[in-house]
Coordinates of C-alpha atoms in Angstrom, one line a residue:
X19 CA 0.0 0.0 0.0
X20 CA 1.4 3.6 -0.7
X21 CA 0.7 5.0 2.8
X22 CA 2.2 7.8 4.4
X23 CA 3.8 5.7 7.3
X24 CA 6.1 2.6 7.6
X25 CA 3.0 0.6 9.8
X26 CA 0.5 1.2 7.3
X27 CA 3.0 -0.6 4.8
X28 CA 4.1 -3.5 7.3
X29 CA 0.6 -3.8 8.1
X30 CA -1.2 -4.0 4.9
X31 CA 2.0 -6.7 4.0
X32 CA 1.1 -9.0 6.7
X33 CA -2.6 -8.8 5.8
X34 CA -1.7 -10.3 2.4
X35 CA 0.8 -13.1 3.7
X36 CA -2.0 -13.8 6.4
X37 CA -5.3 -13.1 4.4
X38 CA -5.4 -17.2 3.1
X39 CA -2.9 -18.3 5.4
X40 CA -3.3 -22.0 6.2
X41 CA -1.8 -21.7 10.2
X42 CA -3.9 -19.2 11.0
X43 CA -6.8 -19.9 13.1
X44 CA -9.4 -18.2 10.1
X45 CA -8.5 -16.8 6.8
X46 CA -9.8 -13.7 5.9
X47 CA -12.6 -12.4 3.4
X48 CA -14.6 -15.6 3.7
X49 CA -17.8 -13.8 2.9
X50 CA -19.7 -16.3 5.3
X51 CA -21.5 -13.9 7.6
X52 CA -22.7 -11.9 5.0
X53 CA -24.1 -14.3 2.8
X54 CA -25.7 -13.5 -1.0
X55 CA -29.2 -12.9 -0.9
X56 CA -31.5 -13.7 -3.7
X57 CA -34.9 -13.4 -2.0
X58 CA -37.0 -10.0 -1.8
X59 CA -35.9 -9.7 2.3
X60 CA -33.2 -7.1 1.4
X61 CA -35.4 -5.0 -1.3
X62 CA -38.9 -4.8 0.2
X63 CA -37.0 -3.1 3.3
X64 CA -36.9 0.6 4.8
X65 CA -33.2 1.2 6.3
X66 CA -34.2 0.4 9.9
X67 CA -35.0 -3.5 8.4
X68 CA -33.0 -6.4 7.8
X69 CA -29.2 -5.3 8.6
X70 CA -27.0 -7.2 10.7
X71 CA -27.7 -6.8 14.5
X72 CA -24.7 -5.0 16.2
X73 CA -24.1 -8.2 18.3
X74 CA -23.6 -10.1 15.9
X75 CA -21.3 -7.5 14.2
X76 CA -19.4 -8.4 17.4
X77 CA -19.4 -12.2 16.9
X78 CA -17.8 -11.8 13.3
X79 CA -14.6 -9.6 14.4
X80 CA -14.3 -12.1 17.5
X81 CA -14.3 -14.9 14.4
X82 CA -11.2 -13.9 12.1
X83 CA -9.7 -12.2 15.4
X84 CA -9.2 -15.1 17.3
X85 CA -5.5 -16.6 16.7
X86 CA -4.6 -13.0 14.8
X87 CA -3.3 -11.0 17.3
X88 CA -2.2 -8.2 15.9
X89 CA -4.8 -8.2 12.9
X90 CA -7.0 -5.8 14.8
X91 CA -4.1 -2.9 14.3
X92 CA -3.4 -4.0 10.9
X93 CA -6.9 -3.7 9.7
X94 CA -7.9 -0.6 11.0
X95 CA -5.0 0.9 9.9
X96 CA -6.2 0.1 6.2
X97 CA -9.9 1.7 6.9
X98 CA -8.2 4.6 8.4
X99 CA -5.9 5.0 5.9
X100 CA -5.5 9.0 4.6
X101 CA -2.7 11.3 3.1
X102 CA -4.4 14.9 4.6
X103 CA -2.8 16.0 7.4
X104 CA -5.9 16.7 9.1
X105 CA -6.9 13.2 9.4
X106 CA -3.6 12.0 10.0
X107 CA -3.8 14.9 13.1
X108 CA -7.1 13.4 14.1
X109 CA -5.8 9.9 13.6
X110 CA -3.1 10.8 16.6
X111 CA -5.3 12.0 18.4
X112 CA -7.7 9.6 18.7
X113 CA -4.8 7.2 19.1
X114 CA -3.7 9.7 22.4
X115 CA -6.9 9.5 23.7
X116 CA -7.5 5.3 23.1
X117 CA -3.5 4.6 24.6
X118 CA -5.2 2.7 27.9
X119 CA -8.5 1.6 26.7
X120 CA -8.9 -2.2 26.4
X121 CA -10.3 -2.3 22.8
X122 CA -7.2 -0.7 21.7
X123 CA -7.4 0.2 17.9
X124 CA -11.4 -0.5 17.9
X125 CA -11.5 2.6 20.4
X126 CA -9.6 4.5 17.3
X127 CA -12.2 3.8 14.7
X128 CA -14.9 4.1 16.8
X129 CA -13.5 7.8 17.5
X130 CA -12.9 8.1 13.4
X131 CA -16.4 7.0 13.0
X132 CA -17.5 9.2 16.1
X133 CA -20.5 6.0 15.9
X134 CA -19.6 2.3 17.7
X135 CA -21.9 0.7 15.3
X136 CA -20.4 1.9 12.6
X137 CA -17.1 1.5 13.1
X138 CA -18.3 -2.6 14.2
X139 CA -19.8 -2.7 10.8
X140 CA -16.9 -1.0 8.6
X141 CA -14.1 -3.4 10.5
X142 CA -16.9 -6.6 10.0
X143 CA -17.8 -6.4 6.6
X144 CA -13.9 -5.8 5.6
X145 CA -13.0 -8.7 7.5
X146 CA -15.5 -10.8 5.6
X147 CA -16.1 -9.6 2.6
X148 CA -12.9 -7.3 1.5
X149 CA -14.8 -4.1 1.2
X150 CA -13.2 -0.8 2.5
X151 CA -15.6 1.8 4.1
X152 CA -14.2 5.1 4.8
X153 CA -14.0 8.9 4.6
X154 CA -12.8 11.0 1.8
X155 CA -9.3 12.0 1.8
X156 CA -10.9 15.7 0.9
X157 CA -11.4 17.1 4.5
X158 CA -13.4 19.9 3.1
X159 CA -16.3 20.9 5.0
X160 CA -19.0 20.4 1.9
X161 CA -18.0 16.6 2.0
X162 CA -21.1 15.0 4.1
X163 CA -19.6 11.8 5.6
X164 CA -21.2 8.2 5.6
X165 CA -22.7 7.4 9.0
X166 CA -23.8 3.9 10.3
X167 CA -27.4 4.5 8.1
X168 CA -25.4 4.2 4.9
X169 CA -23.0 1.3 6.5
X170 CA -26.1 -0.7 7.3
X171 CA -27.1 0.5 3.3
X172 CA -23.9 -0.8 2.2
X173 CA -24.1 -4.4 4.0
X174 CA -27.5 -4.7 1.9
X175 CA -25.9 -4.0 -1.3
X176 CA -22.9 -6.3 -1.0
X177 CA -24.9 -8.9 0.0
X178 CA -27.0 -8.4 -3.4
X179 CA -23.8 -9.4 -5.4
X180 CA -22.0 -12.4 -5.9
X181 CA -18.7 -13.2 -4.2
X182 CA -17.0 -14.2 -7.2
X183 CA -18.1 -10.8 -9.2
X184 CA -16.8 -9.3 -6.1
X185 CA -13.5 -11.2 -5.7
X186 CA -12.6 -10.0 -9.6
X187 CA -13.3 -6.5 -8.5
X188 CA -10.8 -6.3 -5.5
X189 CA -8.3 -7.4 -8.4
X190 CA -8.3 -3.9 -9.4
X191 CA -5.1 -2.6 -10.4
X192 CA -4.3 1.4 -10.1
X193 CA -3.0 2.8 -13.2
X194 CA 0.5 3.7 -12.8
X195 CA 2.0 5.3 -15.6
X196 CA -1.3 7.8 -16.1
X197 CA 0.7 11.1 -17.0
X198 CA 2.7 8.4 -19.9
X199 CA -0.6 7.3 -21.2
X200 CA -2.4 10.6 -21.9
X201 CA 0.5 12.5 -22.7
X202 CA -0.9 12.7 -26.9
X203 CA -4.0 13.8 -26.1
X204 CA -5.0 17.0 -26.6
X205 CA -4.2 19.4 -23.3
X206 CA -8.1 20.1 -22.5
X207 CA -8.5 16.2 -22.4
X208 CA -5.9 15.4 -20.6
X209 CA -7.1 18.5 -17.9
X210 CA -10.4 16.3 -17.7
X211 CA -8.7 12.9 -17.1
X212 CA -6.6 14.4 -14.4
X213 CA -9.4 16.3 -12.6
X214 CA -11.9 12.7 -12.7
X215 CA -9.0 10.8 -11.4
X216 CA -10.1 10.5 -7.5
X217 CA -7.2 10.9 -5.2
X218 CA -8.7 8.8 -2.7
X219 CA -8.1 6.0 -5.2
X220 CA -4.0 6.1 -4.3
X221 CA -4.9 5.3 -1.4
X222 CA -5.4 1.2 0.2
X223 CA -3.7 0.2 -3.0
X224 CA -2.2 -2.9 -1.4
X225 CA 1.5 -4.4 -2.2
X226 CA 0.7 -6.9 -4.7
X227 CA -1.2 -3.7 -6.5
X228 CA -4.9 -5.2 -5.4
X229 CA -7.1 -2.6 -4.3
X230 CA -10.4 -3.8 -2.4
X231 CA -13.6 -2.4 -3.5
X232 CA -14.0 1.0 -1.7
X233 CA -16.6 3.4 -0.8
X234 CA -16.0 7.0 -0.1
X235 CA -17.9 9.7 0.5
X236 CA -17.2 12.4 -1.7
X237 CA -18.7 15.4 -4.0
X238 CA -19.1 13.3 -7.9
X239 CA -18.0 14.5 -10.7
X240 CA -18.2 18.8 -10.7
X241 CA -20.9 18.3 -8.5
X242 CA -23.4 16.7 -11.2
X243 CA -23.6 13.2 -10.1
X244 CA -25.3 11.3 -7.6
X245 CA -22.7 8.3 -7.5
X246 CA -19.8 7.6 -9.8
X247 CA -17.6 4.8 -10.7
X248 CA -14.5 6.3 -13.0
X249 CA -13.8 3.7 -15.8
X250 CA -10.6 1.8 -14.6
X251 CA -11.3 2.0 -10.8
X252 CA -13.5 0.4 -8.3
X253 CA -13.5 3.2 -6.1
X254 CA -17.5 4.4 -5.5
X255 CA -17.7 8.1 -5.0
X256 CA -20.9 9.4 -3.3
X257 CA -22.5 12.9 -2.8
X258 CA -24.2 11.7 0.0
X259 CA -26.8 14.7 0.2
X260 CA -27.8 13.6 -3.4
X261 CA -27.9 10.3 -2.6
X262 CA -29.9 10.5 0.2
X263 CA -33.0 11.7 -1.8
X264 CA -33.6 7.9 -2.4
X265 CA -34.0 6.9 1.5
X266 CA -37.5 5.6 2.0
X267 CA -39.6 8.7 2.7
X268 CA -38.5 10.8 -0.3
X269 CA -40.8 12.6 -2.2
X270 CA -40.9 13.0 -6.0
X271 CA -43.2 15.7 -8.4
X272 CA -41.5 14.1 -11.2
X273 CA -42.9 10.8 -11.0
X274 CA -45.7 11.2 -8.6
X275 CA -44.7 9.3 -5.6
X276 CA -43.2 8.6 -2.1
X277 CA -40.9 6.0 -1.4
X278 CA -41.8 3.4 0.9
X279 CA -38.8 1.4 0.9
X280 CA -35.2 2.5 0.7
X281 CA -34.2 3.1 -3.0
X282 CA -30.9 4.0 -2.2
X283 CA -29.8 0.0 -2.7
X284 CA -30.5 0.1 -6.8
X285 CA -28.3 3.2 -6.9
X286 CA -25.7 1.2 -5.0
X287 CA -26.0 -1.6 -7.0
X288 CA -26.0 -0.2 -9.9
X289 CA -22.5 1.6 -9.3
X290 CA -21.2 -1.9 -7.9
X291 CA -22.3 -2.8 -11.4
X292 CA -19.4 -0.4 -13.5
X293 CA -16.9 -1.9 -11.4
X294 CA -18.3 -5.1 -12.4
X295 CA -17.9 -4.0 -16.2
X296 CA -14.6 -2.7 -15.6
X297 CA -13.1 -5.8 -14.4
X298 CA -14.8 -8.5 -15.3
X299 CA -12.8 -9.5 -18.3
X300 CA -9.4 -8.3 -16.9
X301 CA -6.5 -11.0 -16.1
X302 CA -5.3 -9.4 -12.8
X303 CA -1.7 -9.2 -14.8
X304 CA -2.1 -6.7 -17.7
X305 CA -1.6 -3.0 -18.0
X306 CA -4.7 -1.4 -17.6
X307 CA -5.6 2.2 -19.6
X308 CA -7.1 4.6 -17.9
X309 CA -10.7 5.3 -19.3
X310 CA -10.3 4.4 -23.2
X311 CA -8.0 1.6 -23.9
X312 CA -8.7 -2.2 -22.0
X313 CA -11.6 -4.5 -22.3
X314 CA -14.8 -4.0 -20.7
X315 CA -18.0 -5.7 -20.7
X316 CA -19.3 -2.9 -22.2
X317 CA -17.0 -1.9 -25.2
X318 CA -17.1 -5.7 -26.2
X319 CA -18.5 -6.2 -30.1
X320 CA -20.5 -9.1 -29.6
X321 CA -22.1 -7.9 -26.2
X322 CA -22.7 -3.9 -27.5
X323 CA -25.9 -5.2 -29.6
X324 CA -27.3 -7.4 -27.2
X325 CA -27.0 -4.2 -24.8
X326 CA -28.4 -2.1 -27.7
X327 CA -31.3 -4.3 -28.5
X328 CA -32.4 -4.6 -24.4
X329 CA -35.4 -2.8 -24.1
X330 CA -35.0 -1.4 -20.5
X331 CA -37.9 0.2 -18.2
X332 CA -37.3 3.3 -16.4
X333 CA -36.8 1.4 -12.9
X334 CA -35.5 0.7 -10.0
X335 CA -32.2 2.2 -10.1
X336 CA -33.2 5.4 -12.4
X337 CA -36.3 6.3 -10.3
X338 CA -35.4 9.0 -8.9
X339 CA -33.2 10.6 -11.6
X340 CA -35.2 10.7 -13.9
X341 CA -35.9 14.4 -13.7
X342 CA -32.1 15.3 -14.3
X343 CA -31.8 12.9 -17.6
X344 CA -34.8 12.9 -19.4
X345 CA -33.0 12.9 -22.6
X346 CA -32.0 9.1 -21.5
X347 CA -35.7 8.3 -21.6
X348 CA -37.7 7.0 -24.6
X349 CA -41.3 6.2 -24.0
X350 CA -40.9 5.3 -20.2
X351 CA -37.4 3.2 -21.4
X352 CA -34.0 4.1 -20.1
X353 CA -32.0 4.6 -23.3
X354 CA -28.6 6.1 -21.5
X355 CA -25.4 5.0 -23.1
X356 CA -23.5 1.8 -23.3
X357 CA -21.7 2.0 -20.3
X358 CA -24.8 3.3 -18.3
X359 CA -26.9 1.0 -20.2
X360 CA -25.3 -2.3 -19.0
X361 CA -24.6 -0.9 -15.8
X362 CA -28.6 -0.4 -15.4
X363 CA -28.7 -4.3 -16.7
X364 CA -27.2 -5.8 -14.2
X365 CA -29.1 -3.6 -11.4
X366 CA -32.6 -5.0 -13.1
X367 CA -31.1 -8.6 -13.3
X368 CA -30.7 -8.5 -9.6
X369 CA -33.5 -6.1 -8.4
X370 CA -36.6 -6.7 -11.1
X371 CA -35.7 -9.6 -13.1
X372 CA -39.1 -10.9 -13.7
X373 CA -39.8 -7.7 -15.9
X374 CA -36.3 -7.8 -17.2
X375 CA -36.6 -11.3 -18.2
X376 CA -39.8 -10.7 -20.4
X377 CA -38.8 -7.2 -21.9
X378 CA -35.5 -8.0 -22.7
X379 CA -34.7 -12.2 -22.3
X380 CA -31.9 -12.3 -24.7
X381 CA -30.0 -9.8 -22.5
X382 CA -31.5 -11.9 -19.5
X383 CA -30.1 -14.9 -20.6
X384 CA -26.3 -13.6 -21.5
X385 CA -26.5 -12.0 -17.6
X386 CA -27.9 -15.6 -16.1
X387 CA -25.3 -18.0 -17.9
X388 CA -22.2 -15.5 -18.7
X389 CA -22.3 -13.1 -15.8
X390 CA -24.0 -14.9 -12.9
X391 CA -22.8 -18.1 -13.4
X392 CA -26.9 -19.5 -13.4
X393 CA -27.0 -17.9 -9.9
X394 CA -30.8 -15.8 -10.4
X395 CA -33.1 -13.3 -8.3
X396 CA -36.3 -12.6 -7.0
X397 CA -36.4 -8.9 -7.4
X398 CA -38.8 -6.0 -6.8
X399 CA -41.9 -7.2 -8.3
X400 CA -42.7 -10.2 -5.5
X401 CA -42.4 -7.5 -2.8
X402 CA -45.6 -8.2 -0.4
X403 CA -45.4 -4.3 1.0
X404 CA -46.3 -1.4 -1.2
X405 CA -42.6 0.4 -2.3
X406 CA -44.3 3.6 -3.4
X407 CA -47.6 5.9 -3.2
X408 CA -48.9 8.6 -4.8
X409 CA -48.3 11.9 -4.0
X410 CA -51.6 13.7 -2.1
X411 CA -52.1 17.1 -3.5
X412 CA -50.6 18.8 -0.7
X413 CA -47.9 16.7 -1.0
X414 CA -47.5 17.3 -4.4
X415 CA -48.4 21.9 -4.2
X416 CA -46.3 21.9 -1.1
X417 CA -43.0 20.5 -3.4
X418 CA -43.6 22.5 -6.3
X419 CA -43.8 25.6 -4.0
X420 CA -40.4 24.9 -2.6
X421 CA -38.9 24.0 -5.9
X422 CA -39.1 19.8 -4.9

C-alpha cells in the first residue's frame, strides 16, 4: 500500500501473507457472515430492516480475530488509511486518547467513526467480505460523511452481489503510468482525465497492486452526479446529500410518488455494477488504460448489440433521476449509453428480473449464464409491501412551492 507511514506498509504486507494463510486460526474475506441474498428480504426493506444486528457484528470480528493478534491494528490501519494531514492529526489523536483503553485500535475507529456501530460494521464487513468503508481524503467541510445508516445501506448491497463478481473486482489494479498514457492527447482532455481521477483512489492500494472495492464519501464529478464509478477503478464516490434523496420517505413531483422502501440500494447496486464492467474480463496481470483503452463488458462487439437491443424500463435504479436525464428516456425506457446501459442491466437482473426477463430475455439470458454463473433473483416485483404511493395534492403543491 502507498501510505504515508512505515505501519501502514508492514501492516497491509502481513494482511496479504495472512489473508489465506493456512496456520492461521481463520483466513480472511470468507464472505460467510454476509451471505448472498437472492430473495425480496433485502429489497422490500426501509433502512431500519434487515441489517445485521450489532451483536452479531461483534461475533464476526471475534471470528477472524481469534489466533490473529495483531490483525485488529493492521486492519484498522487500512480503513483509516488517509494522506491529509488533518486526518492523520485526528488519527493521533484519537490514538492519544484510546492509549489505555482495552479495545485498543477498535476505540480509534470508533472515535474516526464518532459512531460504535459503525465502526463494528466498517471493520466486520472488511473482515468478511474485503470491502473498505471510509471517509474521503478531501477534509473539506461540503463533504457529508457516511454514518452507520449508509454502512447498514452498504451491508444490503454487498450482499446483493455475488462473491465471485466481487473477488474479480478487488483485483483492481491502479493505473501507474497515467501522465505516460495521456501525454498525446489534446491538453483540454488530458485537464479532464486528471481532474476525474479520484485521489482517494491512491490510497489502500495494497503491495501486490490489489485494491479492495471502496466506498467514499465524496462530491461526484463537478458536482453533477449522484454516484460515480470512473472507468478503470473500483473506487464508488458518493454525494451523500444527493444520494440520500432515495431513503425511504422521499418525495418526488416528477414521477408522482413517495418512497416506501429504501431506493438507495438500486443506486448502490448499480455503481457496484461499472466496477463489475470494468473488471470483469481483466486478467489481474495486464496494464490497464485509464478510461479508453482495456476491455470492458461494455465496449465488447458481440455484447454492444445485445445491450443495444435490451429494451429497458425506467426502474429501480433510475427512479429518482429521472428528472435530471430525461434525454435518457424514450417512451418510459432508459435509453442512457453503453456503459450506463449495461450498468442499469445488471441492477434490473438483480432487483426486477421478472420484468427484465420478459422485456429483454436475450440480455437476460447472456446475464444468467455469462455473468452470474446460473445464480438468479427474485427482485422488486414479488415484494408483499407497497414500495411507493402517490403523492396527495398537498404533497405534491407543497413541493412544487419549494422548488421539490
Amino acid at each position: 500500500m502507498r501510505g504515508s507511514t512505515d505501519l501502514r506498509l508492514v501492516g497491509l504486507g502481513w494482511l496479504l501473507l495472512h489473508a489465506g494463510c493456512l496456520n492461521a486460526a481463520e483466513p480472511l474475506f470468507q464472505n460467510r457472515f454476509f451471505p448472498l441474498s437472492q430473495n425480496t428480504e433485502l429489497v422490500c426493506a426501509t433502512s431500519q430492516q434487515n441489517f445485521t444486528p450489532t451483536a452479531a457484528l461483534a461475533d464476526i470480528i471475534r471470528f477472524y480475530e481469534a489466533g490473529h493478534p495483531d490483525l485488529r491494528k493492521h486492519a484498522v490501519a487500512v480503513l483509516t488509511d488517509h494522506k491529509n494531514q488533518d486526518h492523520l492529526d485526528d488519527l493521533a489523536d484519537y490514538r492519544e486518547d484510546c492509549a489505555n483503553n482495552s479495545v485498543g485500535e477498535l476505540c480509534v475507529l470508533e472515535k474516526y467513526w464518532d459512531d460504535r456501530e459503525a465502526a463494528w460494521r466498517a471493520l466486520a464487513l472488511f473482515y468478511d467480505t474485503k470491502t473498505v468503508i471510509k471517509h474521503s481524503d478531501d477534509y473539506r467541510y461540503e463533504v457529508r460523511r457516511f454514518n452507520a445508516d449508509h454502512l447498514r445501506l452498504f451491508e444490503k448491497a454487498i450482499r446483493k452481489i455475488p462473491a465471485f463478481l466481487r473477488q474479480s473486482i478487488s483485483k483492481a489494479k491502479p493505473v501507474d503510468n497515467l501522465e505516460q498514457e495521456i501525454a498525446d492527447k489534446p491538453t483540454v482532455m488530458q485537464e479532464l482525465i486528471r481532474d476525474a481521477f479520484q485521489e482517494d483512489y491512491k490510497n489502500s492500494i495494497w503491495q501486490d497492486h490489489t485494491h479492495p472495492l471502496t466506498l467514499i464519501p465524496g462530491i461526484g464529478f463537478r458536482s453533477q452526479t449522484v454516484a460515480q464509478v470512473f472507468s478503470g477503478q473500483n473506487l464508488i464516490v458518493f454525494t451523500v446529500k444527493a444520494f440520500d434523496k432515495g431513503k425511504e420517505g422521499g418525495t418526488y413531483r416528477d414521477i408522482g410518488v413517495q418512497y416506501l422502501v429504501d431506493f438507495r440500494l438500486p443506486i448502490v447496486v448499480h455503481e457496484i455494477a461499472h466496477t463489475i464492467d470494468n473488471f470483469h474480463f481483466w486478467n489481474g496481470q495486464d496494464d490497464l488504460y485509464f478510461f479508453y483503452k482495456y476491455h470492458k463488458i461494455s465496449n465488447d462487439e458481440d455484447i454492444m448489440k445485445i445491450i443495444a437491443e435490451a429494451k429497458l424500463a425506467l426502474w429501480p435504479s433510475k427512479w429518482f433521476e429521472a428528472f435530471e436525464y430525461l434525454g435518457e428516456v424514450n417512451e418510459g425506457r432508459y435509453d442512457g449509453t453503453t456503459q450506463e446501459k449495461l450498468a442499469e442491466l445488471v441492477a434490473q437482473y438483480i432487483l426486477i428480473p421478472e420484468r427484465l426477463q420478459q422485456s429483454a430475455p436475450a440480455a437476460y439470458q447472456w446475464l444468467r449464464e455469462d455473468i452470474f454463473r446460473g445464480i438468479e433473483y427474485e427482485g422488486y416485483d414479488r415484494c408483499n409491501v407497497p414500495l411507493t404511493k402517490p403523492l396527495s395534492w398537498w404533497q405534491y403543491a407543497t413541493g412544487k412551492m419549494l422548488g421539490q
